[in-house]
Amino acid sequence: MTDFSPLFTPFRLGKFTLPNRIVFPPMGLQVCEGGVPGDEAANYYARRAQGGASLVMTEGVYIDHPSSGDNPLLGRFHGEDAFAGWRNVAARVHAKGGICVPELWHVGLIYRGPDVLTGGPVAFRPELGQVSPSGYIDPQNKVCDGMTQAEIDAVIAAYARGTRKAVELGFDGIELHGAHGYPIDQFLWKALNHRTGRYGGSPRARGQFAAEVIRACRAELEPGMPLILRLSQWKMVDYNARLAESPQELEELLSLIVEAGVDLIDCSQRRFWEPAFDDGSDLNLAGWVKKVTGVPTCTIGSIGLDSDFFSNLGEGRTSQLDLSRLDDLMRRFDRGDFDLVAVGRAMIAEPDWPRLVQAGQFDRLKPFSPQALDDALMAHVTS
């Protein structure tokens, strides 16, 4: 019988002591009319805190920059109406005992093809002033010039403004979305970063932009407030992409980021059990990032389920429970590969997932289907 009690031990994150190791991760809701979260969104996040998630991260929120994103149903982090909504989210999560951070997001130069969040087409839109390190919309197609220093500085300043506002609104820290092919990731990924000099040309230099964003945001946080960075190998444009080809390259790539000071690196994978490199090691991305940086990490990816998020979206299918994977999760956790575990879809389907796992009531866990998100948003927080 696998012992899950280590997941329910405290963890120090910045000035906070989390009572357990289970995180509710950022997942786009598409219910923020005009970018403003209403009561249903606030209740949704609070219910996951009530169910036992010690740290609740909001969906990615668009920072105050012209090309940060324009989907009217996804949250924005600018404008007084939106700020009032996000203040309510933070307060509701706190009322249920959770720590809450927003995920600050800039979509940058979006790739061609169907948007996985909306199903509609996306393409280069010069009227938005879309920006990227070298002007590539995907690894083969350059559609505009790379960012000037002034454009780089403007984006960094927008992240810093978002951080300052998060503090004012009562959030406990921030997460920076540096994964999945968005601007921070575009600088890190050599397929889209063709620069030389300060921001490119070597793995260490490719980390310079992320490090500058981190330092600017850190300056706006109060002492002890955690700063979290989300990373991934895979991109929206390429599920098989790799941020780095070897652990050595990964270590060099993240060196400036570590020096800038992050409290946690949130390592996004589609399936947590897949190794990060073809080197004979079974370490996943969170395992390797922790090994080469010494920074605490969080793992994510189909935890407790038999298929990844995009299978649900693309086929509208149900992800069935796969509790056998939890044994592997604990083997890796006990080995020290990562410090926190993010449970997304399984906690949408069953908000009491942490409490049920702690109690050994696995028969009460539920599979995930696209309908589960609608049901979760319609539910009310109960005391």
GROMACS .gro file of C-alpha atoms in nm:
model
  383
    1MET     CA    1   0.000   0.000   0.000
    2THR     CA    2   0.156   0.329  -0.112
    3ASP     CA    3   0.208   0.583   0.164
    4PHE     CA    4   0.071   0.922   0.055
    5SER     CA    5   0.137   1.095   0.388
    6PRO     CA    6   0.452   1.274   0.259
    7LEU     CA    7   0.222   1.483   0.035
    8PHE     CA    8   0.064   1.616   0.351
    9THR     CA    9   0.375   1.754   0.514
   10PRO     CA   10   0.449   2.128   0.536
   11PHE     CA   11   0.658   2.313   0.279
   12ARG     CA   12   0.815   2.656   0.311
   13LEU     CA   13   0.745   2.883   0.012
   14GLY     CA   14   0.884   3.229   0.067
   15LYS     CA   15   0.740   3.357   0.393
   16PHE     CA   16   0.454   3.108   0.387
   17THR     CA   17   0.436   2.755   0.524
   18LEU     CA   18   0.208   2.549   0.303
   19PRO     CA   19   0.029   2.278   0.503
   20ASN     CA   20   0.065   2.024   0.221
   21ARG     CA   21   0.235   1.977  -0.115
   22ILE     CA   22  -0.070   1.994  -0.342
   23VAL     CA   23  -0.116   2.289  -0.577
   24PHE     CA   24  -0.407   2.390  -0.797
   25PRO     CA   25  -0.243   2.508  -1.122
   26PRO     CA   26  -0.335   2.778  -1.377
   27MET     CA   27  -0.601   2.663  -1.625
   28GLY     CA   28  -0.790   2.898  -1.860
   29LEU     CA   29  -1.158   2.925  -1.768
   30GLN     CA   30  -1.292   3.143  -2.052
   31VAL     CA   31  -1.560   3.288  -1.825
   32CYS     CA   32  -1.411   3.634  -1.769
   33GLU     CA   33  -1.650   3.848  -1.973
   34GLY     CA   34  -1.447   4.141  -2.096
   35GLY     CA   35  -1.153   4.001  -1.902
   36VAL     CA   36  -1.328   4.047  -1.567
   37PRO     CA   37  -1.366   3.749  -1.327
   38GLY     CA   38  -1.708   3.729  -1.166
   39ASP     CA   39  -1.838   3.545  -0.864
   40GLU     CA   40  -1.842   3.209  -1.041
   41ALA     CA   41  -1.468   3.234  -1.105
   42ALA     CA   42  -1.399   3.344  -0.747
   43ASN     CA   43  -1.609   3.058  -0.609
   44TYR     CA   44  -1.434   2.811  -0.839
   45TYR     CA   45  -1.089   2.903  -0.708
   46ALA     CA   46  -1.206   2.921  -0.346
   47ARG     CA   47  -1.364   2.576  -0.369
   48ARG     CA   48  -1.025   2.423  -0.463
   49ALA     CA   49  -0.870   2.588  -0.157
   50GLN     CA   50  -1.156   2.456   0.054
   51GLY     CA   51  -1.091   2.110  -0.088
   52GLY     CA   52  -0.733   2.114   0.036
   53ALA     CA   53  -0.510   2.281  -0.224
   54SER     CA   54  -0.256   2.475  -0.021
   55LEU     CA   55  -0.161   2.700  -0.313
   56VAL     CA   56  -0.411   2.819  -0.575
   57MET     CA   57  -0.287   2.979  -0.897
   58THR     CA   58  -0.523   3.173  -1.119
   59GLU     CA   59  -0.554   3.125  -1.492
   60GLY     CA   60  -0.304   3.321  -1.698
   61VAL     CA   61  -0.395   3.690  -1.683
   62TYR     CA   62  -0.299   3.938  -1.954
   63ILE     CA   63  -0.055   4.201  -1.831
   64ASP     CA   64  -0.087   4.567  -1.929
   65HIS     CA   65   0.085   4.563  -2.269
   66PRO     CA   66  -0.072   4.611  -2.615
   67SER     CA   67   0.002   4.259  -2.741
   68SER     CA   68  -0.028   4.064  -2.417
   69GLY     CA   69  -0.350   3.901  -2.541
   70ASP     CA   70  -0.701   3.990  -2.650
   71ASN     CA   71  -0.929   3.691  -2.592
   72PRO     CA   72  -1.230   3.865  -2.428
   73LEU     CA   73  -1.312   3.559  -2.217
   74LEU     CA   74  -0.971   3.523  -2.055
   75GLY     CA   75  -0.870   3.730  -1.757
   76ARG     CA   76  -0.690   4.062  -1.794
   77PHE     CA   77  -0.478   4.228  -1.529
   78HIS     CA   78  -0.547   4.587  -1.615
   79GLY     CA   79  -0.853   4.810  -1.577
   80GLU     CA   80  -1.043   4.886  -1.257
   81ASP     CA   81  -1.329   4.640  -1.324
   82ALA     CA   82  -1.082   4.356  -1.369
   83PHE     CA   83  -0.887   4.460  -1.060
   84ALA     CA   84  -1.203   4.450  -0.850
   85GLY     CA   85  -1.275   4.101  -0.976
   86TRP     CA   86  -0.925   3.973  -0.901
   87ARG     CA   87  -0.929   4.132  -0.556
   88ASN     CA   88  -1.243   3.928  -0.490
   89VAL     CA   89  -1.072   3.609  -0.612
   90ALA     CA   90  -0.779   3.656  -0.373
   91ALA     CA   91  -1.010   3.733  -0.081
   92ARG     CA   92  -1.231   3.429  -0.145
   93VAL     CA   93  -0.932   3.193  -0.163
   94HIS     CA   94  -0.789   3.339   0.158
   95ALA     CA   95  -1.125   3.292   0.330
   96LYS     CA   96  -1.098   2.919   0.257
   97GLY     CA   97  -0.744   2.895   0.390
   98GLY     CA   98  -0.545   2.896   0.065
   99ILE     CA   99  -0.247   3.094  -0.060
  100CYS     CA  100  -0.327   3.262  -0.393
  101VAL     CA  101  -0.109   3.393  -0.676
  102PRO     CA  102  -0.198   3.519  -1.025
  103GLU     CA  103  -0.015   3.382  -1.329
  104LEU     CA  104   0.107   3.687  -1.521
  105TRP     CA  105   0.086   3.619  -1.894
  106HIS     CA  106   0.191   3.771  -2.225
  107VAL     CA  107   0.113   3.571  -2.539
  108GLY     CA  108   0.360   3.753  -2.763
  109LEU     CA  109   0.381   3.644  -3.125
  110ILE     CA  110   0.122   3.366  -3.139
  111TYR     CA  111   0.190   3.078  -3.375
  112ARG     CA  112  -0.021   2.997  -3.680
  113GLY     CA  113  -0.292   2.735  -3.647
  114PRO     CA  114  -0.598   2.672  -3.433
  115ASP     CA  115  -0.589   2.826  -3.089
  116VAL     CA  116  -0.626   2.534  -2.848
  117LEU     CA  117  -0.812   2.753  -2.601
  118THR     CA  118  -1.073   2.899  -2.838
  119GLY     CA  119  -1.076   2.665  -3.141
  120GLY     CA  120  -1.050   2.965  -3.372
  121PRO     CA  121  -0.765   3.053  -3.609
  122VAL     CA  122  -0.476   3.268  -3.495
  123ALA     CA  123  -0.206   3.436  -3.702
  124PHE     CA  124   0.034   3.728  -3.698
  125ARG     CA  125  -0.153   4.050  -3.624
  126PRO     CA  126   0.076   4.348  -3.676
  127GLU     CA  127  -0.191   4.591  -3.554
  128LEU     CA  128  -0.141   4.450  -3.203
  129GLY     CA  129   0.230   4.518  -3.210
  130GLN     CA  130   0.304   4.153  -3.148
  131VAL     CA  131   0.657   4.098  -3.024
  132SER     CA  132   0.909   3.816  -3.014
  133PRO     CA  133   1.286   3.787  -2.972
  134SER     CA  134   1.360   3.734  -3.342
  135GLY     CA  135   1.028   3.773  -3.524
  136TYR     CA  136   0.961   3.402  -3.581
  137ILE     CA  137   0.601   3.287  -3.553
  138ASP     CA  138   0.719   2.925  -3.559
  139PRO     CA  139   1.063   2.769  -3.616
  140GLN     CA  140   1.038   2.804  -3.996
  141ASN     CA  141   0.862   3.138  -4.049
  142LYS     CA  142   0.982   3.488  -3.971
  143VAL     CA  143   0.705   3.747  -3.999
  144CYS     CA  144   0.844   4.060  -3.836
  145ASP     CA  145   1.158   4.212  -3.688
  146GLY     CA  146   1.289   4.102  -3.353
  147MET     CA  147   1.225   4.317  -3.049
  148THR     CA  148   1.419   4.638  -3.002
  149GLN     CA  149   1.568   4.719  -2.663
  150ALA     CA  150   1.286   4.969  -2.608
  151GLU     CA  151   1.027   4.697  -2.680
  152ILE     CA  152   1.203   4.457  -2.445
  153ASP     CA  153   1.209   4.721  -2.173
  154ALA     CA  154   0.837   4.794  -2.223
  155VAL     CA  155   0.738   4.430  -2.178
  156ILE     CA  156   0.955   4.395  -1.866
  157ALA     CA  157   0.794   4.710  -1.724
  158ALA     CA  158   0.448   4.564  -1.790
  159TYR     CA  159   0.535   4.249  -1.594
  160ALA     CA  160   0.659   4.469  -1.308
  161ARG     CA  161   0.337   4.674  -1.310
  162GLY     CA  162   0.136   4.353  -1.294
  163THR     CA  163   0.340   4.237  -0.997
  164ARG     CA  164   0.289   4.567  -0.815
  165LYS     CA  165  -0.084   4.541  -0.874
  166ALA     CA  166  -0.095   4.180  -0.751
  167VAL     CA  167   0.047   4.299  -0.419
  168GLU     CA  168  -0.205   4.584  -0.401
  169LEU     CA  169  -0.495   4.346  -0.470
  170GLY     CA  170  -0.402   4.117  -0.182
  171PHE     CA  171  -0.235   3.830  -0.366
  172ASP     CA  172   0.047   3.645  -0.192
  173GLY     CA  173   0.304   3.647  -0.474
  174ILE     CA  174   0.310   3.582  -0.847
  175GLU     CA  175   0.377   3.317  -1.107
  176LEU     CA  176   0.536   3.421  -1.438
  177HIS     CA  177   0.416   3.222  -1.739
  178GLY     CA  178   0.747   3.132  -1.901
  179ALA     CA  179   0.630   2.820  -2.083
  180HIS     CA  180   0.444   2.685  -2.388
  181GLY     CA  181   0.593   2.914  -2.652
  182TYR     CA  182   0.503   3.255  -2.507
  183PRO     CA  183   0.762   3.541  -2.495
  184ILE     CA  184   0.974   3.435  -2.198
  185ASP     CA  185   0.983   3.085  -2.345
  186GLN     CA  186   1.057   3.225  -2.693
  187PHE     CA  187   1.373   3.383  -2.556
  188LEU     CA  188   1.470   3.058  -2.385
  189TRP     CA  189   1.402   2.838  -2.690
  190LYS     CA  190   1.677   2.847  -2.953
  191ALA     CA  191   1.434   2.754  -3.233
  192LEU     CA  192   1.273   3.100  -3.199
  193ASN     CA  193   1.562   3.298  -3.049
  194HIS     CA  194   1.813   3.377  -3.324
  195ARG     CA  195   1.964   3.675  -3.145
  196THR     CA  196   2.328   3.724  -3.062
  197GLY     CA  197   2.479   3.933  -2.787
  198ARG     CA  198   2.296   4.012  -2.465
  199TYR     CA  199   1.981   3.805  -2.525
  200GLY     CA  200   2.099   3.514  -2.735
  201GLY     CA  201   2.378   3.317  -2.893
  202SER     CA  202   2.437   3.084  -2.598
  203PRO     CA  203   2.208   2.899  -2.356
  204ARG     CA  204   2.308   3.133  -2.072
  205ALA     CA  205   2.234   3.445  -2.279
  206ARG     CA  206   1.895   3.305  -2.381
  207GLY     CA  207   1.804   3.321  -2.011
  208GLN     CA  208   1.884   3.692  -1.985
  209PHE     CA  209   1.534   3.821  -2.069
  210ALA     CA  210   1.370   3.591  -1.813
  211ALA     CA  211   1.625   3.700  -1.552
  212GLU     CA  212   1.551   4.067  -1.618
  213VAL     CA  213   1.177   4.006  -1.586
  214ILE     CA  214   1.233   3.821  -1.258
  215ARG     CA  215   1.448   4.098  -1.111
  216ALA     CA  216   1.197   4.366  -1.211
  217CYS     CA  217   0.910   4.171  -1.056
  218ARG     CA  218   1.106   4.081  -0.744
  219ALA     CA  219   1.160   4.453  -0.680
  220GLU     CA  220   0.780   4.501  -0.664
  221LEU     CA  221   0.709   4.215  -0.423
  222GLU     CA  222   0.708   4.256  -0.050
  223PRO     CA  223   0.982   4.067   0.137
  224GLY     CA  224   0.906   3.696   0.154
  225MET     CA  225   0.642   3.697  -0.121
  226PRO     CA  226   0.714   3.401  -0.351
  227LEU     CA  227   0.805   3.445  -0.716
  228ILE     CA  228   0.731   3.134  -0.923
  229LEU     CA  229   0.837   3.069  -1.283
  230ARG     CA  230   0.654   2.823  -1.508
  231LEU     CA  231   0.868   2.637  -1.763
  232SER     CA  232   0.801   2.364  -2.018
  233GLN     CA  233   0.979   2.164  -2.283
  234TRP     CA  234   0.672   2.139  -2.511
  235LYS     CA  235   0.522   2.434  -2.694
  236MET     CA  236   0.177   2.505  -2.832
  237VAL     CA  237   0.330   2.491  -3.177
  238ASP     CA  238   0.534   2.174  -3.112
  239TYR     CA  239   0.449   1.913  -2.851
  240ASN     CA  240   0.785   1.742  -2.909
  241ALA     CA  241   0.999   2.054  -2.867
  242ARG     CA  242   1.272   2.071  -2.608
  243LEU     CA  243   1.384   2.373  -2.415
  244ALA     CA  244   1.724   2.209  -2.385
  245GLU     CA  245   1.875   1.900  -2.544
  246SER     CA  246   2.072   1.785  -2.241
  247PRO     CA  247   2.093   1.841  -1.865
  248GLN     CA  248   2.412   2.040  -1.922
  249GLU     CA  249   2.237   2.279  -2.161
  250LEU     CA  250   1.944   2.306  -1.917
  251GLU     CA  251   2.178   2.402  -1.634
  252GLU     CA  252   2.344   2.675  -1.843
  253LEU     CA  253   2.008   2.799  -1.973
  254LEU     CA  254   1.868   2.844  -1.622
  255SER     CA  255   2.183   2.984  -1.461
  256LEU     CA  256   2.087   3.353  -1.489
  257ILE     CA  257   1.732   3.272  -1.379
  258VAL     CA  258   1.864   3.110  -1.063
  259GLU     CA  259   2.092   3.406  -0.997
  260ALA     CA  260   1.796   3.646  -1.039
  261GLY     CA  261   1.614   3.462  -0.762
  262VAL     CA  262   1.308   3.238  -0.798
  263ASP     CA  263   1.142   3.056  -0.510
  264LEU     CA  264   0.987   2.777  -0.715
  265ILE     CA  265   1.005   2.652  -1.074
  266ASP     CA  266   0.674   2.512  -1.198
  267CYS     CA  267   0.760   2.247  -1.458
  268SER     CA  268   0.479   2.185  -1.704
  269GLN     CA  269   0.458   1.844  -1.870
  270ARG     CA  270   0.172   1.675  -2.052
  271ARG     CA  271   0.250   1.350  -1.867
  272PHE     CA  272   0.457   1.373  -1.551
  273TRP     CA  273   0.601   1.024  -1.587
  274GLU     CA  274   0.784   1.092  -1.914
  275PRO     CA  275   1.162   1.147  -1.890
  276ALA     CA  276   1.292   1.490  -1.988
  277PHE     CA  277   1.589   1.358  -2.188
  278ASP     CA  278   1.687   1.046  -2.379
  279ASP     CA  279   1.982   0.980  -2.152
  280GLY     CA  280   1.868   0.665  -1.972
  281SER     CA  281   1.744   0.858  -1.667
  282ASP     CA  282   1.376   0.851  -1.573
  283LEU     CA  283   1.392   1.203  -1.423
  284ASN     CA  284   1.110   1.420  -1.553
  285LEU     CA  285   1.149   1.793  -1.619
  286ALA     CA  286   1.085   1.889  -1.256
  287GLY     CA  287   1.342   1.633  -1.146
  288TRP     CA  288   1.612   1.760  -1.379
  289VAL     CA  289   1.542   2.128  -1.309
  290LYS     CA  290   1.576   2.070  -0.936
  291LYS     CA  291   1.890   1.864  -0.986
  292VAL     CA  292   2.075   2.120  -1.199
  293THR     CA  293   1.954   2.435  -1.017
  294GLY     CA  294   1.891   2.336  -0.656
  295VAL     CA  295   1.568   2.539  -0.673
  296PRO     CA  296   1.247   2.371  -0.544
  297THR     CA  297   1.020   2.247  -0.822
  298CYS     CA  298   0.658   2.157  -0.884
  299THR     CA  299   0.554   1.878  -1.119
  300ILE     CA  300   0.233   1.849  -1.319
  301GLY     CA  301   0.090   1.638  -1.601
  302SER     CA  302  -0.209   1.402  -1.603
  303ILE     CA  303  -0.177   1.319  -1.234
  304GLY     CA  304  -0.432   1.052  -1.143
  305LEU     CA  305  -0.566   1.036  -1.501
  306ASP     CA  306  -0.496   0.823  -1.807
  307SER     CA  307  -0.462   1.091  -2.077
  308ASP     CA  308  -0.334   1.444  -2.119
  309PHE     CA  309  -0.524   1.772  -2.129
  310PHE     CA  310  -0.518   1.809  -2.506
  311SER     CA  311  -0.679   1.472  -2.558
  312ASN     CA  312  -0.975   1.606  -2.363
  313LEU     CA  313  -0.993   1.920  -2.573
  314GLY     CA  314  -0.927   1.769  -2.912
  315GLU     CA  315  -1.154   1.469  -2.884
  316GLY     CA  316  -1.396   1.583  -2.615
  317ARG     CA  317  -1.324   1.256  -2.440
  318THR     CA  318  -1.326   1.163  -2.075
  319SER     CA  319  -0.993   1.108  -1.901
  320GLN     CA  320  -1.041   0.803  -1.685
  321LEU     CA  321  -0.885   0.754  -1.345
  322ASP     CA  322  -0.542   0.589  -1.343
  323LEU     CA  323  -0.452   0.554  -0.979
  324SER     CA  324  -0.157   0.328  -1.058
  325ARG     CA  325   0.030   0.639  -1.172
  326LEU     CA  326   0.003   0.776  -0.819
  327ASP     CA  327   0.241   0.502  -0.703
  328ASP     CA  328   0.498   0.630  -0.953
  329LEU     CA  329   0.432   0.987  -0.844
  330MET     CA  330   0.511   0.898  -0.484
  331ARG     CA  331   0.821   0.702  -0.584
  332ARG     CA  332   0.957   1.015  -0.750
  333PHE     CA  333   0.842   1.245  -0.470
  334ASP     CA  334   1.001   1.026  -0.203
  335ARG     CA  335   1.323   1.023  -0.408
  336GLY     CA  336   1.327   1.403  -0.384
  337ASP     CA  337   1.270   1.476  -0.753
  338PHE     CA  338   1.027   1.761  -0.679
  339ASP     CA  339   0.869   1.940  -0.386
  340LEU     CA  340   0.513   2.020  -0.491
  341VAL     CA  341   0.252   1.842  -0.703
  342ALA     CA  342   0.002   2.034  -0.917
  343VAL     CA  343  -0.331   1.860  -0.974
  344GLY     CA  344  -0.545   2.028  -1.239
  345ARG     CA  345  -0.818   1.835  -1.418
  346ALA     CA  346  -0.855   1.577  -1.142
  347MET     CA  347  -0.922   1.860  -0.895
  348ILE     CA  348  -1.166   2.026  -1.133
  349ALA     CA  349  -1.362   1.701  -1.142
  350GLU     CA  350  -1.331   1.651  -0.766
  351PRO     CA  351  -1.238   1.964  -0.567
  352ASP     CA  352  -1.186   1.757  -0.252
  353TRP     CA  353  -0.911   1.553  -0.423
  354PRO     CA  354  -0.645   1.640  -0.161
  355ARG     CA  355  -0.868   1.556   0.133
  356LEU     CA  356  -0.989   1.232  -0.025
  357VAL     CA  357  -0.635   1.117  -0.107
  358GLN     CA  358  -0.523   1.198   0.246
  359ALA     CA  359  -0.813   0.993   0.383
  360GLY     CA  360  -0.748   0.705   0.142
  361GLN     CA  361  -1.094   0.744  -0.013
  362PHE     CA  362  -0.983   0.679  -0.370
  363ASP     CA  363  -1.320   0.537  -0.465
  364ARG     CA  364  -1.464   0.888  -0.442
  365LEU     CA  365  -1.225   1.038  -0.700
  366LYS     CA  366  -1.380   1.118  -1.037
  367PRO     CA  367  -1.269   1.104  -1.402
  368PHE     CA  368  -1.245   1.429  -1.598
  369SER     CA  369  -1.452   1.529  -1.899
  370PRO     CA  370  -1.500   1.869  -2.066
  371GLN     CA  371  -1.837   1.890  -1.893
  372ALA     CA  372  -1.662   1.877  -1.556
  373LEU     CA  373  -1.533   2.232  -1.597
  374ASP     CA  374  -1.882   2.365  -1.669
  375ASP     CA  375  -2.012   2.179  -1.366
  376ALA     CA  376  -1.732   2.316  -1.147
  377LEU     CA  377  -1.804   2.673  -1.247
  378MET     CA  378  -2.175   2.633  -1.174
  379ALA     CA  379  -2.115   2.489  -0.828
  380HIS     CA  380  -2.127   2.710  -0.520
  381VAL     CA  381  -1.876   2.710  -0.237
  382THR     CA  382  -2.019   2.526   0.061
  383SER     CA  383  -1.904   2.567   0.417
   0.00000   0.00000   0.00000
